[in-house]
Coordinates of C-alpha atoms and ligand atoms in Angstrom, one line a residue:
X1 CA 41.6 30.0 -1.9
X2 CA 42.0 28.0 1.4
X3 CA 40.9 30.0 4.4
X4 CA 44.4 30.3 5.8
X5 CA 45.5 32.1 2.6
X6 CA 42.6 34.5 2.5
X7 CA 44.1 37.9 2.7
X8 CA 43.1 39.5 6.0
X9 CA 44.1 42.1 8.5
X10 CA 46.8 42.7 9.7
X11 CA 48.8 41.3 6.8
X12 CA 46.4 43.2 4.5
X13 CA 45.9 46.8 5.1
X14 CA 43.9 48.7 2.5
X15 CA 45.2 52.0 3.7
X16 CA 48.7 51.3 2.5
X17 CA 47.8 52.2 -1.1
X18 CA 46.2 55.5 0.1
X19 CA 49.2 56.8 1.9
X20 CA 50.8 58.9 -0.9
X21 CA 49.0 61.1 -3.3
X22 CA 51.1 59.8 -6.2
X23 CA 50.3 56.3 -5.2
X24 CA 46.6 57.1 -5.2
X25 CA 47.1 58.5 -8.7
X26 CA 48.8 55.2 -9.8
X27 CA 46.1 52.9 -8.5
X28 CA 43.1 55.1 -9.6
X29 CA 40.8 53.0 -11.8
X30 CA 38.7 55.6 -13.4
X31 CA 39.9 58.8 -15.2
X32 CA 37.6 61.6 -16.3
X33 CA 39.1 63.3 -19.4
X34 CA 38.0 66.3 -21.4
X35 CA 38.0 63.9 -24.4
X36 CA 35.0 62.0 -22.8
X37 CA 32.7 65.0 -22.8
X38 CA 30.0 66.3 -25.2
X39 CA 28.5 69.7 -24.5
X40 CA 24.8 70.2 -25.2
X41 CA 24.0 73.6 -26.8
X42 CA 20.7 75.4 -27.5
X43 CA 20.3 77.5 -30.6
X44 CA 17.4 79.8 -31.2
X45 CA 16.2 82.0 -34.0
X46 CA 16.9 85.8 -34.0
X47 CA 19.8 88.2 -34.1
X48 CA 22.6 88.5 -31.7
X49 CA 20.9 87.3 -28.6
X50 CA 22.1 85.1 -25.7
X51 CA 19.2 84.4 -23.3
X52 CA 20.1 82.9 -20.0
X53 CA 18.2 79.8 -19.0
X54 CA 17.1 80.5 -15.4
X55 CA 17.0 76.9 -14.2
X56 CA 20.3 76.1 -15.7
X57 CA 22.8 78.7 -14.6
X58 CA 25.6 79.2 -17.1
X59 CA 23.6 77.9 -20.0
X60 CA 22.0 80.0 -22.8
X61 CA 19.7 80.0 -25.7
X62 CA 22.1 81.4 -28.3
X63 CA 21.4 82.8 -31.7
X64 CA 23.6 81.5 -34.5
X65 CA 26.4 84.0 -34.2
X66 CA 26.8 83.4 -30.5
X67 CA 26.7 79.7 -31.1
X68 CA 29.6 79.8 -33.5
X69 CA 31.7 81.8 -30.9
X70 CA 30.8 79.3 -28.2
X71 CA 31.8 76.4 -30.4
X72 CA 35.2 77.9 -31.1
X73 CA 35.7 78.6 -27.4
X74 CA 34.8 74.9 -26.5
X75 CA 37.1 73.8 -29.3
X76 CA 40.0 75.8 -27.9
X77 CA 39.4 74.4 -24.4
X78 CA 39.7 70.9 -25.9
X79 CA 36.0 69.8 -25.7
X80 CA 35.7 67.4 -28.6
X81 CA 32.0 67.4 -29.4
X82 CA 28.7 69.2 -29.0
X83 CA 25.1 68.1 -29.3
X84 CA 22.7 70.7 -30.8
X85 CA 19.1 71.4 -29.7
X86 CA 17.0 73.9 -31.7
X87 CA 14.3 76.3 -30.7
X88 CA 12.5 77.3 -34.0
X89 CA 10.7 80.5 -34.7
X90 CA 7.5 78.7 -35.7
X91 CA 6.1 75.4 -34.3
X92 CA 3.4 73.4 -35.9
X93 CA 1.6 70.1 -35.5
X94 CA 4.2 68.1 -37.4
X95 CA 7.4 70.0 -36.4
X96 CA 8.2 70.9 -39.9
X97 CA 11.1 73.2 -39.0
X98 CA 12.9 70.1 -37.9
X99 CA 13.4 68.9 -41.5
X100 CA 13.3 72.2 -43.3
X101 CA 16.5 72.9 -45.2
X102 CA 16.4 76.4 -43.7
X103 CA 15.4 75.3 -40.2
X104 CA 17.2 76.5 -37.1
X105 CA 19.4 73.4 -36.7
X106 CA 20.3 73.4 -40.4
X107 CA 21.3 77.1 -40.3
X108 CA 23.4 76.4 -37.2
X109 CA 25.2 73.5 -38.8
X110 CA 26.1 75.4 -41.9
X111 CA 27.3 78.3 -39.8
X112 CA 29.5 76.1 -37.6
X113 CA 30.9 74.2 -40.5
X114 CA 31.6 77.3 -42.7
X115 CA 33.4 78.9 -39.7
X116 CA 35.9 76.1 -40.1
X117 CA 35.3 74.3 -36.8
X118 CA 36.8 70.9 -36.5
X119 CA 34.7 70.0 -33.5
X120 CA 32.4 67.0 -33.8
X121 CA 28.8 68.1 -34.2
X122 CA 26.0 65.8 -33.1
X123 CA 22.4 66.7 -33.6
X124 CA 19.4 65.6 -31.5
X125 CA 16.9 64.1 -33.8
X126 CA 13.4 64.6 -32.3
X127 CA 10.3 66.7 -32.7
X128 CA 9.4 67.9 -29.2
X129 CA 11.1 71.3 -29.7
X130 CA 9.4 71.7 -33.0
X131 CA 5.8 70.7 -32.5
X132 CA 3.2 73.1 -31.1
X133 CA 1.9 70.3 -28.9
X134 CA 5.4 69.5 -27.5
X135 CA 5.3 65.8 -28.2
X136 CA 8.1 63.8 -30.0
X137 CA 6.1 63.1 -33.2
X138 CA 2.9 63.3 -35.1
X139 CA -0.3 63.0 -33.0
X140 CA -3.3 60.9 -33.8
X141 CA -6.3 59.9 -31.8
X142 CA -7.1 56.6 -33.6
X143 CA -8.1 55.1 -30.3
X144 CA -10.0 58.1 -28.9
X145 CA -7.0 59.3 -26.9
X146 CA -4.4 61.5 -28.5
X147 CA -1.0 59.8 -28.7
X148 CA 2.1 59.9 -30.8
X149 CA 1.7 57.8 -34.0
X150 CA 4.8 55.7 -34.1
X151 CA 5.0 54.7 -37.8
X152 CA 3.9 58.0 -39.2
X153 CA 6.7 59.6 -37.0
X154 CA 9.3 57.3 -38.4
X155 CA 8.9 58.8 -41.9
X156 CA 9.6 62.3 -40.7
X157 CA 12.4 61.2 -38.4
X158 CA 14.2 59.8 -41.4
X159 CA 13.7 63.1 -43.2
X160 CA 15.0 65.1 -40.3
X161 CA 18.1 63.0 -40.0
X162 CA 18.8 63.3 -43.7
X163 CA 18.3 67.0 -43.6
X164 CA 20.8 67.3 -40.7
X165 CA 23.3 65.2 -42.6
X166 CA 22.9 67.4 -45.7
X167 CA 23.5 70.5 -43.6
X168 CA 26.7 69.1 -42.1
X169 CA 25.9 67.0 -39.0
X170 CA 28.7 64.5 -38.1
X171 CA 26.6 62.2 -36.0
X172 CA 22.8 62.0 -35.5
X173 CA 21.3 61.1 -32.2
X174 CA 17.6 60.1 -32.3
X175 CA 15.9 60.7 -28.9
X176 CA 12.2 60.2 -29.5
X177 CA 12.0 56.6 -28.3
X178 CA 9.9 55.5 -31.3
X179 CA 10.0 51.8 -32.1
X180 CA 12.0 51.2 -35.3
X181 CA 13.5 54.7 -35.3
X182 CA 17.1 53.5 -35.8
X183 CA 16.2 51.3 -38.7
X184 CA 14.1 54.0 -40.4
X185 CA 16.9 56.6 -40.0
X186 CA 19.6 54.2 -41.1
X187 CA 17.7 53.4 -44.2
X188 CA 17.0 57.1 -44.9
X189 CA 20.7 58.0 -44.5
X190 CA 21.9 55.1 -46.6
X191 CA 19.6 55.8 -49.5
X192 CA 20.8 59.4 -49.5
X193 CA 24.5 58.6 -49.6
X194 CA 25.2 58.9 -45.9
X195 CA 26.0 55.3 -45.2
X196 CA 29.1 56.4 -43.2
X197 CA 27.2 58.8 -40.9
X198 CA 27.0 57.2 -37.4
X199 CA 23.9 57.0 -35.3
X200 CA 24.1 57.5 -31.5
X201 CA 20.8 56.1 -30.2
X202 CA 19.2 57.3 -27.1
X203 CA 18.4 53.6 -26.6
X204 CA 17.4 53.6 -23.0
X205 CA 15.7 56.9 -22.3
X206 CA 13.4 57.1 -19.3
X207 CA 10.3 59.2 -18.7
X208 CA 12.1 61.3 -16.1
X209 CA 11.4 64.3 -14.0
X210 CA 15.0 65.2 -14.4
X211 CA 14.3 66.8 -17.8
X212 CA 12.3 69.6 -16.2
X213 CA 14.9 72.4 -16.7
X214 CA 15.5 71.3 -20.3
X215 CA 11.9 71.7 -21.2
X216 CA 12.1 75.3 -20.1
X217 CA 15.4 75.7 -22.0
X218 CA 14.1 74.2 -25.2
X219 CA 10.5 75.3 -24.7
X220 CA 9.4 71.7 -25.3
X221 CA 7.1 70.7 -22.5
X222 CA 4.2 68.5 -23.7
X223 CA 1.0 70.6 -23.9
X224 CA -1.2 67.6 -22.9
X225 CA -0.4 64.3 -21.2
X226 CA 3.1 63.2 -20.8
X227 CA 5.8 61.0 -22.5
X228 CA 5.1 57.8 -20.7
X229 CA 3.7 56.0 -23.8
X230 CA 7.1 56.2 -25.4
X231 CA 9.8 56.8 -22.9
X232 CA 10.7 54.1 -20.4
X233 CA 9.3 53.5 -17.0
X234 CA 12.0 54.5 -14.4
X235 CA 11.2 51.3 -12.5
X236 CA 12.5 49.1 -15.3
X237 CA 16.1 48.1 -15.6
X238 CA 16.0 44.8 -17.5
X239 CA 13.8 46.3 -20.2
X240 CA 16.7 48.6 -21.1
X241 CA 18.5 45.5 -22.5
X242 CA 15.6 44.8 -24.9
X243 CA 15.6 48.4 -26.1
X244 CA 19.4 48.3 -26.6
X245 CA 19.3 44.9 -28.4
X246 CA 16.7 46.2 -30.9
X247 CA 18.6 49.4 -31.6
X248 CA 21.8 47.4 -32.2
X249 CA 19.9 45.1 -34.6
X250 CA 18.6 48.1 -36.5
X251 CA 22.1 49.6 -36.9
X252 CA 22.9 51.8 -33.9
X253 CA 26.6 52.6 -33.8
X254 CA 26.6 53.9 -30.3
X255 CA 24.2 53.7 -27.4
X256 CA 23.0 56.0 -24.7
X257 CA 21.4 55.7 -21.3
X258 CA 19.6 58.8 -20.1
X259 CA 19.4 60.2 -17.4
X260 CA 22.7 59.2 -15.8
X261 CA 22.9 59.8 -12.1
X262 CA 19.8 57.8 -11.0
X263 CA 20.5 55.2 -13.7
X264 CA 24.0 54.1 -12.9
X265 CA 22.8 50.5 -12.6
X266 CA 21.4 50.6 -16.1
X267 CA 24.7 52.1 -17.5
X268 CA 26.5 49.2 -15.8
X269 CA 24.2 46.5 -17.1
X270 CA 24.2 47.9 -20.7
X271 CA 28.0 48.0 -20.6
X272 CA 28.3 44.5 -19.3
X273 CA 25.9 43.1 -21.9
X274 CA 27.6 45.0 -24.8
X275 CA 31.2 45.8 -23.8
X276 CA 32.1 46.2 -27.4
X277 CA 29.7 49.0 -28.2
X278 CA 30.5 52.6 -27.3
X279 CA 28.2 53.8 -24.5
X280 CA 27.2 57.4 -23.7
X281 CA 25.3 58.6 -20.7
X282 CA 23.4 61.9 -20.5
X283 CA 24.0 63.9 -17.3
X284 CA 20.7 65.7 -17.8
X285 CA 19.4 69.2 -17.1
X286 CA 17.9 68.4 -13.7
X287 CA 21.1 66.7 -12.5
X288 CA 23.0 69.8 -13.5
X289 CA 20.4 72.2 -11.9
X290 CA 20.6 70.4 -8.6
X291 CA 24.3 70.6 -8.3
X292 CA 24.4 74.3 -9.5
X293 CA 21.7 75.3 -7.1
X294 CA 23.2 73.6 -4.0
X295 CA 26.6 75.0 -5.1
X296 CA 25.2 78.5 -5.4
X297 CA 23.8 78.2 -1.9
X298 CA 27.1 77.2 -0.5
X299 CA 25.6 73.9 0.6
X300 CA 28.0 71.7 -1.4
X301 CA 31.3 72.3 -3.2
X302 CA 30.1 72.5 -6.9
X303 CA 33.4 71.6 -8.6
X304 CA 34.1 68.7 -6.3
X305 CA 30.6 67.3 -6.6
X306 CA 30.4 67.8 -10.4
X307 CA 33.7 65.9 -10.9
X308 CA 32.5 63.2 -8.5
X309 CA 29.2 62.8 -10.3
X310 CA 30.9 62.6 -13.7
X311 CA 33.5 60.2 -12.5
X312 CA 30.8 57.9 -11.1
X313 CA 29.1 57.9 -14.4
X314 CA 32.3 56.7 -16.0
X315 CA 33.0 54.2 -13.3
X316 CA 29.5 52.7 -13.9
X317 CA 30.6 52.0 -17.5
X318 CA 30.0 55.1 -19.7
X319 CA 32.6 55.8 -22.3
X320 CA 31.4 59.3 -22.9
X321 CA 29.1 61.8 -21.1
X322 CA 26.8 64.5 -22.4
X323 CA 27.0 67.2 -19.8
X324 CA 26.3 70.9 -19.3
X325 CA 29.4 70.9 -17.1
X326 CA 31.7 70.2 -20.1
X327 CA 33.1 73.7 -20.4
X328 CA 33.6 74.0 -16.6
X329 CA 35.3 70.6 -16.5
X330 CA 37.6 71.6 -19.4
X331 CA 38.7 74.6 -17.3
X332 CA 39.0 72.6 -14.0
X333 CA 41.0 69.8 -15.5
X334 CA 43.5 72.2 -17.2
X335 CA 44.1 74.3 -14.1
Ligands
PBG1 C1 14.1 65.3 -26.6 C2 15.2 65.5 -25.5 C3 14.9 65.8 -24.2 C4 16.2 65.9 -23.6 C5 17.1 65.6 -24.6 N1 16.5 65.4 -25.8 C6 13.7 66.1 -23.5 C7 12.6 65.2 -23.3 O1 12.7 64.0 -23.6 O2 11.7 65.7 -22.7 C8 16.5 66.2 -22.2 C9 17.9 66.6 -21.8 C10 18.0 67.2 -20.5 O3 17.1 67.2 -19.6 O4 19.1 67.7 -20.3 N2 14.4 66.0 -27.7

């Protein structure tokens, strides 16, 4: 455009389109909808208990009966989907409750489905909540230092996904960051007749301090070391594109970036590289806890900030958001 045609002040005034609230509505680029949200829920063993999670106000570890009630409340509020995390009664070295037909997740799935819920039920496919050492797979110390054995873990990941599918999961979401996990799970599902069951891959999952409250909630903190040998280095953005490319090649149907708020650039670059693949972002426990805590102290306006955070995650390129605010947002948006 020649310079004399470049729009400039005073012929151009950006404030014109901000003068009227209805005009602002018309020109708004990003819309947060209840339909975009997935509510994470924690299910525990036991009878008729609902234990508050101190670092996540408003969130609970629920026994199966409470979970079923919560699911029907979410459904009536218009929340389309949940993702389930389980806290088993017994943990062991290989997380066997995770693929036990009578494990906590399997019991929860059957209860939700037999109550007639139409809501979409996604399951987190991982081992950290089920192992006594708190890592996301089987440990070996082949090289003198204990670490998660990638290929041994693939076998039980496939078993876990198949077991969730058999109990009624609608989508499986592997979060362990093992190399080859999508391919192994796809193969397991296909060879058991679940070729139509979608995989939502936690493709770009970072070794983040923002998972702190979740590890209290799910009782899943690693008992030694940390997760840096399998989760991504927070300093790396381009590497996310390699992770995502591999997962797509192995058969991932949907992708996820996690956490969300400090990784908006990663969300944007994954969406730009793969505009045709549905992209989720996980507004994780630490992000929720910070907003809740500041809100409870009266330092920020919780509702306004939560909506602003979630809108920014969509603006960055996410098609859907896993968030502990799902139920609140459903209420706020319908007020
Ligand atoms: C692993 C898993 C984690 C979260 C979701 N899936 C924890 C971890 O990797 O340590 C964290 C979610 C959150 O912080 O809200 N099963």
